[in-house]
mmCIF file with all atom_site columns, C-alpha atoms in Angstrom:
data_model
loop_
_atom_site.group_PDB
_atom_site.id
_atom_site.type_symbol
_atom_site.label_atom_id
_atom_site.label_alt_id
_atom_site.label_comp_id
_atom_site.label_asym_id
_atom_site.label_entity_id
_atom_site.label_seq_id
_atom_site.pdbx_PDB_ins_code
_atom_site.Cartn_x
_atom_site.Cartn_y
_atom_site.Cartn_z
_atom_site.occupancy
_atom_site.B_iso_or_equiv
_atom_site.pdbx_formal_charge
_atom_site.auth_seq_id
_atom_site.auth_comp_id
_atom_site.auth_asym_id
_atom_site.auth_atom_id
_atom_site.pdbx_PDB_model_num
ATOM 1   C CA . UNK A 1 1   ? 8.784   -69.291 -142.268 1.00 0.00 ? 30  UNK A CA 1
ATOM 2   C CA . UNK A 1 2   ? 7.155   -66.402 -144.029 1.00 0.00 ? 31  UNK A CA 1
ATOM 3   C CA . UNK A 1 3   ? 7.217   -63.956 -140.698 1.00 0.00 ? 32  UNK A CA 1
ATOM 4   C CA . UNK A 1 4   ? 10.709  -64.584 -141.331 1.00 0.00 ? 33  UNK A CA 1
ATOM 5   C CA . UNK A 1 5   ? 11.188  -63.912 -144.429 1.00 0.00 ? 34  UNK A CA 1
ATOM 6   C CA . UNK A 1 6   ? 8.969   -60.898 -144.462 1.00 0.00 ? 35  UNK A CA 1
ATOM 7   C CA . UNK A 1 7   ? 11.428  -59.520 -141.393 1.00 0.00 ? 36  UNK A CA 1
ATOM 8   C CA . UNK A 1 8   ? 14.765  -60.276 -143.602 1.00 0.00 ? 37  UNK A CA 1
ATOM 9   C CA . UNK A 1 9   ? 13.011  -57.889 -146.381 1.00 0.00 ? 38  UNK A CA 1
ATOM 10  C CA . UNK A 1 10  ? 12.247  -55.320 -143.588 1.00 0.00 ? 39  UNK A CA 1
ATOM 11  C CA . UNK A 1 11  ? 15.768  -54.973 -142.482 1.00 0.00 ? 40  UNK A CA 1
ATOM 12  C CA . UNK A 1 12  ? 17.155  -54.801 -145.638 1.00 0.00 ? 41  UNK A CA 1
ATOM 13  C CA . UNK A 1 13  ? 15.180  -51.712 -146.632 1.00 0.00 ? 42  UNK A CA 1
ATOM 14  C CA . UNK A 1 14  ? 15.827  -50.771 -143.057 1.00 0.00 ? 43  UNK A CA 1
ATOM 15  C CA . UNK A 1 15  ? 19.521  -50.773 -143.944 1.00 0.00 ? 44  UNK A CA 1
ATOM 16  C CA . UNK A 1 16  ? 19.339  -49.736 -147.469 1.00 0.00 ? 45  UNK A CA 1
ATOM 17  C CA . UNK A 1 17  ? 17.646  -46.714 -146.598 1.00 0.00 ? 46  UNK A CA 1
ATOM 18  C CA . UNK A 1 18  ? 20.009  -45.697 -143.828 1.00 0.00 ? 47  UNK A CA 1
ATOM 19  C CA . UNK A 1 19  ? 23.038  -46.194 -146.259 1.00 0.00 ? 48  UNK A CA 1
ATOM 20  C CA . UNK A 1 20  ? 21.009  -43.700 -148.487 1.00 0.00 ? 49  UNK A CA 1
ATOM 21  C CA . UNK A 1 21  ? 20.763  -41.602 -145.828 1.00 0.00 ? 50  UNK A CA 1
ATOM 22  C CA . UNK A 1 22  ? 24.365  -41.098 -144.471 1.00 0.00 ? 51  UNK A CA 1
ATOM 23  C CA . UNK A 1 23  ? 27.912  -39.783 -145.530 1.00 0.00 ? 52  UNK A CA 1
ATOM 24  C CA . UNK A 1 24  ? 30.867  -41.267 -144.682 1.00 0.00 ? 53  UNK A CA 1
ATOM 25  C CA . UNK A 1 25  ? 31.839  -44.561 -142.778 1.00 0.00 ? 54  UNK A CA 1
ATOM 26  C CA . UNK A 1 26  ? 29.736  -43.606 -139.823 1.00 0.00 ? 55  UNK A CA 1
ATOM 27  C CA . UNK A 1 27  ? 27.327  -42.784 -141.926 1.00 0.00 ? 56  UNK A CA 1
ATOM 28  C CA . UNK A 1 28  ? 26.819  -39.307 -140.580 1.00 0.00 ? 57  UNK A CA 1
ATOM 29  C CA . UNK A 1 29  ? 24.696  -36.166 -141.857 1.00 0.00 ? 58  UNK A CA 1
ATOM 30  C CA . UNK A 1 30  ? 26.343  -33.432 -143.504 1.00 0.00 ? 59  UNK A CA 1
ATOM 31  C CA . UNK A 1 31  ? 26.218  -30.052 -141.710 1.00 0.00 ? 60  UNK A CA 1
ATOM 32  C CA . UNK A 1 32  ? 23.614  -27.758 -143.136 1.00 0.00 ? 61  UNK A CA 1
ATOM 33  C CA . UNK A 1 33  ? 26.117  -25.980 -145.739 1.00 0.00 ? 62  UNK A CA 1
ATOM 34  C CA . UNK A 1 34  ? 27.467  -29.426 -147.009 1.00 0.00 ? 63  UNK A CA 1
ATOM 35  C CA . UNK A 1 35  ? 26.841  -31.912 -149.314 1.00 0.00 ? 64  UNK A CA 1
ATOM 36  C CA . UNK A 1 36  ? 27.711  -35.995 -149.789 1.00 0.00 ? 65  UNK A CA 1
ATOM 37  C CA . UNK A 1 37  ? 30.074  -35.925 -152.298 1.00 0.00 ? 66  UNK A CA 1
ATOM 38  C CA . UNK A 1 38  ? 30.236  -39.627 -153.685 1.00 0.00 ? 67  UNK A CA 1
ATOM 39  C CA . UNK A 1 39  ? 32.654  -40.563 -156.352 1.00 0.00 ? 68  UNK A CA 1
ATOM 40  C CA . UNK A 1 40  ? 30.183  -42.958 -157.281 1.00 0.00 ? 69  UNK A CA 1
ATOM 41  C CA . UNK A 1 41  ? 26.620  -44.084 -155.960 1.00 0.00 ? 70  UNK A CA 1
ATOM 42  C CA . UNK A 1 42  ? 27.987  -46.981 -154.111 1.00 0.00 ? 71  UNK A CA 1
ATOM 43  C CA . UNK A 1 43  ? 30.706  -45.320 -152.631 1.00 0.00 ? 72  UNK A CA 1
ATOM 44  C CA . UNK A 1 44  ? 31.160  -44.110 -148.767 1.00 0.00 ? 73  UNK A CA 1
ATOM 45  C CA . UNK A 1 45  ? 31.502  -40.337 -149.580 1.00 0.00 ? 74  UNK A CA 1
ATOM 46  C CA . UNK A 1 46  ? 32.309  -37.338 -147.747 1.00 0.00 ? 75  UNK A CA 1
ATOM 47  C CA . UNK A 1 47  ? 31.211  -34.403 -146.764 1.00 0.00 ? 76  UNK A CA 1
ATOM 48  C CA . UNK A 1 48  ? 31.910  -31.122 -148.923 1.00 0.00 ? 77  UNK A CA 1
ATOM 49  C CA . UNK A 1 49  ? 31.564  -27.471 -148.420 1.00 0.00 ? 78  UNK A CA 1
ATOM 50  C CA . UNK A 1 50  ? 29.570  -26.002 -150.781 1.00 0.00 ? 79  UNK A CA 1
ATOM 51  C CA . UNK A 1 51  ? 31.474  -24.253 -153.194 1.00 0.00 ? 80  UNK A CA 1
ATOM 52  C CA . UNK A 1 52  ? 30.973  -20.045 -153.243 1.00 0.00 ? 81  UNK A CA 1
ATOM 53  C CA . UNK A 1 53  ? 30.561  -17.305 -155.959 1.00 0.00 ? 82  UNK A CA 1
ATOM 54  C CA . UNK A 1 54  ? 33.395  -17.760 -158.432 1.00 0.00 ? 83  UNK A CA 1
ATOM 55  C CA . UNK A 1 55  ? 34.469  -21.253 -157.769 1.00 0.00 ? 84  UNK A CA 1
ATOM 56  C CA . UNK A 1 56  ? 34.742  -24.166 -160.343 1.00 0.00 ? 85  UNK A CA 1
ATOM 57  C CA . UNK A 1 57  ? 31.976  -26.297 -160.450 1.00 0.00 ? 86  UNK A CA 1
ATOM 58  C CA . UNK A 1 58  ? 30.088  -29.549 -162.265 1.00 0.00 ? 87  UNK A CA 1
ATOM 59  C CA . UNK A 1 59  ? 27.615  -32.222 -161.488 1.00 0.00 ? 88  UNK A CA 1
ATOM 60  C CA . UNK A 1 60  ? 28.953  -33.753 -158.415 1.00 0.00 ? 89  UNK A CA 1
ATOM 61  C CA . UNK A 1 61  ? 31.132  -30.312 -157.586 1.00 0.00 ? 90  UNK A CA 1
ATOM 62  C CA . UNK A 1 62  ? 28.314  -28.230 -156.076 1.00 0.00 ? 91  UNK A CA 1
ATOM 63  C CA . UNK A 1 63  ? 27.260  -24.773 -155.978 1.00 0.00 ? 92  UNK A CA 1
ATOM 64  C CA . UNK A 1 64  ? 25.760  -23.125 -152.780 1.00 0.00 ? 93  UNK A CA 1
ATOM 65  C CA . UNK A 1 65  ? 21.777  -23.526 -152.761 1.00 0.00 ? 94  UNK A CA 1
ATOM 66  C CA . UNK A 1 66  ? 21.749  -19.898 -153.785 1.00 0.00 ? 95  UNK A CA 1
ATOM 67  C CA . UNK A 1 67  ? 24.026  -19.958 -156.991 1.00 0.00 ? 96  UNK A CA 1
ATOM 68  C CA . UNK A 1 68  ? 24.092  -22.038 -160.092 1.00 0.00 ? 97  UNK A CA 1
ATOM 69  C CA . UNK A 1 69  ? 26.704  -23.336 -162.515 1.00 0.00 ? 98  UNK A CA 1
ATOM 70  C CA . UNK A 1 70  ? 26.961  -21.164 -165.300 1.00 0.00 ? 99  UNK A CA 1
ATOM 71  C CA . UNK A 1 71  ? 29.294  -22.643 -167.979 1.00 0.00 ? 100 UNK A CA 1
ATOM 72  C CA . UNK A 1 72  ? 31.961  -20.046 -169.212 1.00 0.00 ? 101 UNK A CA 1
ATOM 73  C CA . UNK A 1 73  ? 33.408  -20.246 -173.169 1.00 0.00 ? 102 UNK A CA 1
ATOM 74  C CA . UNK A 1 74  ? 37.649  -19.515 -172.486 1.00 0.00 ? 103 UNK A CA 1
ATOM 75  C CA . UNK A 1 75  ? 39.584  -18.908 -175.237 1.00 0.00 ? 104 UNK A CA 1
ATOM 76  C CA . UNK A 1 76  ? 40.422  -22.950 -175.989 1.00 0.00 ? 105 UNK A CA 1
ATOM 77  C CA . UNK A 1 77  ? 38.101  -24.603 -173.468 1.00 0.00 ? 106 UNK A CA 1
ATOM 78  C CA . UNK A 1 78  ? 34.787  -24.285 -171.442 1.00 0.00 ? 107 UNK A CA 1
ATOM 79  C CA . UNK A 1 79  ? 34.660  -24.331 -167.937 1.00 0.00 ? 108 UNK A CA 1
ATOM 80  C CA . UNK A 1 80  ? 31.860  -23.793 -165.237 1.00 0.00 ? 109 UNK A CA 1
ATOM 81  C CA . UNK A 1 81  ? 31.878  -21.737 -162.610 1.00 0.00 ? 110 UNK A CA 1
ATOM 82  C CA . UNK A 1 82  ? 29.317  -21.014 -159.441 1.00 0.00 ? 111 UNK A CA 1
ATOM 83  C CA . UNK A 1 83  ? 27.692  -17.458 -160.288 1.00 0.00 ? 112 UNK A CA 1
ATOM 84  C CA . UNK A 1 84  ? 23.964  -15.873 -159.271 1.00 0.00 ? 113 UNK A CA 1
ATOM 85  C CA . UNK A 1 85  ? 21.226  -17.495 -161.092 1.00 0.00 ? 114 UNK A CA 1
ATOM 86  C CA . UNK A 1 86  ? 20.126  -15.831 -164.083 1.00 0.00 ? 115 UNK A CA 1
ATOM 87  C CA . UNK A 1 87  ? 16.517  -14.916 -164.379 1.00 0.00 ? 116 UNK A CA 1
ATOM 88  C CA . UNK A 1 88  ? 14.345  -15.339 -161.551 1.00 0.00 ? 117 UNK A CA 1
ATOM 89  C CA . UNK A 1 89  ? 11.249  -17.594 -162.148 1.00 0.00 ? 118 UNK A CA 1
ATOM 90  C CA . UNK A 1 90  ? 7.996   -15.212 -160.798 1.00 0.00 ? 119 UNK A CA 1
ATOM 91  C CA . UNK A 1 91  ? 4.863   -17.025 -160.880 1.00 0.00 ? 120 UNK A CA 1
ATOM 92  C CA . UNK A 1 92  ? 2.256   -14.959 -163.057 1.00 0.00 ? 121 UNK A CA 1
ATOM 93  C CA . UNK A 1 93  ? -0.705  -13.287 -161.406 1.00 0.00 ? 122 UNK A CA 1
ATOM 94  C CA . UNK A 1 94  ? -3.917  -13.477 -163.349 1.00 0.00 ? 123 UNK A CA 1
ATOM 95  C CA . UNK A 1 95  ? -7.649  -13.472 -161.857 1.00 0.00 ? 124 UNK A CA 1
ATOM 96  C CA . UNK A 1 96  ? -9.436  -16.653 -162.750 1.00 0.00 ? 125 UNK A CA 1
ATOM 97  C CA . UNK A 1 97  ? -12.844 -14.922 -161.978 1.00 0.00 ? 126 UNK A CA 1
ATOM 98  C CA . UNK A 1 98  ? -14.760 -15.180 -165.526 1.00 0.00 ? 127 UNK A CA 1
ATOM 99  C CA . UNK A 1 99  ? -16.563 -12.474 -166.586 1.00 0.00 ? 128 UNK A CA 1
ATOM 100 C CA . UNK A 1 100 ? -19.544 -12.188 -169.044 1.00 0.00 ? 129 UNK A CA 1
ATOM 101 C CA . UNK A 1 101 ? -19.001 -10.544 -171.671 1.00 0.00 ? 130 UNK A CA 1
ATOM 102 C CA . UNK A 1 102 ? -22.074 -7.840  -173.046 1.00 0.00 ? 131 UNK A CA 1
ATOM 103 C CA . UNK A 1 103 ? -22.255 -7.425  -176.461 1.00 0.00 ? 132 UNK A CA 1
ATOM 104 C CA . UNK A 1 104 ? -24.648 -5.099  -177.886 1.00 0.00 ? 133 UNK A CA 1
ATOM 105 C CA . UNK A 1 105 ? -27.261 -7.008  -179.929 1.00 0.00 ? 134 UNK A CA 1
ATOM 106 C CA . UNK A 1 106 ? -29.266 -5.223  -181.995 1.00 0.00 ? 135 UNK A CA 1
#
């Protein structure tokens, strides 16, 4: 009884984490410059293009890895569009060798 209940848990993660996994009815990968677009987290979803310099964009409308979303103030409404990122985060250098200080005591 419990080795079979412990192997009807098993297969449902086994199954949950495949639908997780794939796009689509066939539950498929998307090719490396796609995405799973979902209309909602249950859904079968698709795969997408990323979208390229210029294009419209929002949360589930996706920039490629390389851009962001910048949003853009029109005259009457904002929009968001896929543009280059803008700063670029650089990782400070500093030494954390700690040196004594010599102070003159007189």
């Amino acid at each position: 009884m419990l080795k079979s209940i412990f192997i009807l848990i098993l297969v449902v993660a086994l199954v949950t984490c495949q639908e997780e996994e794939g796009c689509g009815m066939f539950k498929r990968k998307c090719k490396e410059n796609q995405y799973c677009y979902k209309v909602h987290p249950k859904s079968l979803g698709m795969c997408f293009y990323y979208f390229k310099k210029g294009s419209l964009c929002n949360d589930r409308i996706l920039c490629e890895p390389h851009l962001e979303c910048k949003e853009q103030k029109g005259v009457f409404i904002r929009f968001s569009i896929c543009d280059d990122p803008s700063e670029t985060t650089v990782a400070p250098t500093f030494t954390t060798d700690v040196k004594e200080e010599v102070t003159d005591t007189e």
